[in-house]
PDB file of C-alpha atoms in Angstrom:
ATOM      1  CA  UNK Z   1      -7.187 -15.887  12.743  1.00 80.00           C
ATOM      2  CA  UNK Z   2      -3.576 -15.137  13.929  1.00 88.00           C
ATOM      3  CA  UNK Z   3      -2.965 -11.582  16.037  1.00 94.00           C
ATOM      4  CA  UNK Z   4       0.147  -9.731  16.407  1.00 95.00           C
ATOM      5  CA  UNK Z   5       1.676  -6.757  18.179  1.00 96.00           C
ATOM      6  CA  UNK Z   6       3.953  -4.551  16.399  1.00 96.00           C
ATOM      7  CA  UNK Z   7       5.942  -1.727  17.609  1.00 96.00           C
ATOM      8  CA  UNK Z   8       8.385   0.283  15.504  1.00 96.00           C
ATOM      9  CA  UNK Z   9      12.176   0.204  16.224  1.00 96.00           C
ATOM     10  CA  UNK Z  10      13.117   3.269  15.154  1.00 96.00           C
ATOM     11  CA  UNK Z  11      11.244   6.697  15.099  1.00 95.00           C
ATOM     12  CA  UNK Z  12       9.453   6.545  11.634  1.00 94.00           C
ATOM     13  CA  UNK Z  13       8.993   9.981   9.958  1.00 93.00           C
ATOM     14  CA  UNK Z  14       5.471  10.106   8.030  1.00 92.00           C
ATOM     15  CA  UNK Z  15       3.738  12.744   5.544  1.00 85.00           C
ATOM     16  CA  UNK Z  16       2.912  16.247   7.042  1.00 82.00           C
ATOM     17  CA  UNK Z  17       5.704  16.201   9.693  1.00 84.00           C
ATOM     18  CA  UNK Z  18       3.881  13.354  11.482  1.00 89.00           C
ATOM     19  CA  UNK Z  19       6.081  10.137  12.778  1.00 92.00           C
ATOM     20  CA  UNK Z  20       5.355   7.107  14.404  1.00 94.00           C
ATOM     21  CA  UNK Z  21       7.637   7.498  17.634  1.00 94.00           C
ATOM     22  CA  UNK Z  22       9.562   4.432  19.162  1.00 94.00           C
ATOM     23  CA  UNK Z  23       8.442   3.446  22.576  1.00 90.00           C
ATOM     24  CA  UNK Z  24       4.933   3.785  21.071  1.00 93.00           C
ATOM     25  CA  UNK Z  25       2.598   1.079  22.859  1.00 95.00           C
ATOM     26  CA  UNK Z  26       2.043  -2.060  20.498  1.00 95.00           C
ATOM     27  CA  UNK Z  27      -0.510  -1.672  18.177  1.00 95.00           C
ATOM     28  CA  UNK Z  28      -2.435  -4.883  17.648  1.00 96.00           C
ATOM     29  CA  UNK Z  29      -3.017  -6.389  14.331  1.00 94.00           C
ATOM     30  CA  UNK Z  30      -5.429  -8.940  13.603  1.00 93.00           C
ATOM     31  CA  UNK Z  31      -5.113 -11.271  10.411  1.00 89.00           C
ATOM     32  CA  UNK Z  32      -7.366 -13.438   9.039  1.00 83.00           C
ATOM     33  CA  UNK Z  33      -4.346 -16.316   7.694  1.00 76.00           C
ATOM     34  CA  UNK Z  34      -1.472 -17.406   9.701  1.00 77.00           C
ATOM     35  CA  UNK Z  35       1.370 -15.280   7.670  1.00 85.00           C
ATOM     36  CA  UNK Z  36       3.063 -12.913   9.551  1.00 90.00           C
ATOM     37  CA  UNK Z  37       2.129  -8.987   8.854  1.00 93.00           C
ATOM     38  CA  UNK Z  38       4.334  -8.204   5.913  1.00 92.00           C
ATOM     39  CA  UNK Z  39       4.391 -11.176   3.935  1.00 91.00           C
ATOM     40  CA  UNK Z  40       1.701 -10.637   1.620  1.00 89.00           C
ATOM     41  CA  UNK Z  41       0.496  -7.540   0.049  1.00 90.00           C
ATOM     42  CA  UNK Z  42      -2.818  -8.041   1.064  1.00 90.00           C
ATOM     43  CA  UNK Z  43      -1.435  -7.977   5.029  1.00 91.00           C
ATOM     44  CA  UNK Z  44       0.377  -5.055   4.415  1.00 92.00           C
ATOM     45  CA  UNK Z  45      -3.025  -3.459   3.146  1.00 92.00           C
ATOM     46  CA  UNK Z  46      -4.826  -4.256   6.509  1.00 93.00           C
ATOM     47  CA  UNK Z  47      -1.451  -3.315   8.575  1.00 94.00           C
ATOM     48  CA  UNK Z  48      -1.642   0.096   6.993  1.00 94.00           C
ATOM     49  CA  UNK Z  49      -5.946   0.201   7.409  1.00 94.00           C
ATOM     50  CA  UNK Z  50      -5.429  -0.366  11.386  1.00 95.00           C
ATOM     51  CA  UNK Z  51      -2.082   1.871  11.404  1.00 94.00           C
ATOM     52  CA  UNK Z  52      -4.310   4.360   9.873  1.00 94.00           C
ATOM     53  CA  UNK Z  53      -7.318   4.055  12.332  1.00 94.00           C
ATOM     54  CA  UNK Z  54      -4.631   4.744  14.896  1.00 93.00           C
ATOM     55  CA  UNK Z  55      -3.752   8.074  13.506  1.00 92.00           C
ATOM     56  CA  UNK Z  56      -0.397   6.791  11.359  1.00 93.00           C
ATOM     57  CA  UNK Z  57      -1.157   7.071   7.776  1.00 92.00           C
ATOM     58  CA  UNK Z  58       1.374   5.528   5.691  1.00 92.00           C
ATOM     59  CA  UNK Z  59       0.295   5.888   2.096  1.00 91.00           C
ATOM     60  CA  UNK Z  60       3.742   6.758   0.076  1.00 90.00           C
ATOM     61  CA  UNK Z  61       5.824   5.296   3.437  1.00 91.00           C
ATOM     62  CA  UNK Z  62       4.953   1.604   2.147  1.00 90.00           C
ATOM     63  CA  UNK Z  63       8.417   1.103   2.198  1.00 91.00           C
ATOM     64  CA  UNK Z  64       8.747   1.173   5.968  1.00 94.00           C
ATOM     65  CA  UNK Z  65       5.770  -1.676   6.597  1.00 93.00           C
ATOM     66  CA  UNK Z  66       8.983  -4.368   6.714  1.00 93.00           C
ATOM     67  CA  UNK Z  67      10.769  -6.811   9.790  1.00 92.00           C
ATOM     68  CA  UNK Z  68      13.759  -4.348   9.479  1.00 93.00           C
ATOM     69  CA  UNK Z  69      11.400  -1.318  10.519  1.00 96.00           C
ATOM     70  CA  UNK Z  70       8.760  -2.781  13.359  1.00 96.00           C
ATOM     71  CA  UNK Z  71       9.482  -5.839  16.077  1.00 95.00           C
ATOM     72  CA  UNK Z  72       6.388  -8.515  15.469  1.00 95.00           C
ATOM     73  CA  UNK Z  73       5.519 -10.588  18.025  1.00 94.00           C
ATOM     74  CA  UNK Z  74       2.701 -13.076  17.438  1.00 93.00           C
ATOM     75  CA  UNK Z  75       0.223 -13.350  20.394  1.00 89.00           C
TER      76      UNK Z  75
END
């Protein structure tokens, strides 16, 4: 199982007023194959399931689960 932090690079605005802040601590995301968060739709499902649990719900923000939105580090 590979683990990663991510943190977003920008401020990302969200339904209901709601955004995902910069600065925000890394959120850790666990993944049961070695491909990086974003590379497979079925990693972007469990990045958005754990965002979610953490209060960030990014159903119609898909778009903004990409490299050019959050830094990924690989612990």
């Amino acid at each position: 199982m590979a683990t990663f932090m991510i943190t977003p690079k920008h401020t990302i605005p969200l339904s209901g007023g709601n955004r995902m802040e910069k600065g925000i601590p890394p959120i850790i995301i666990p993944l049961p194959y070695n491909m990086k968060p974003f590379e497979s739709p079925s990693n972007k499902a469990k990045v958005m399931e754990i965002l979610e649990r953490n209060g960030y719900d990014f159903k119609g923000f898909e778009s903004y689960l990409s490299n050019g939105h959050f830094t990924v580090t690989k612990m």
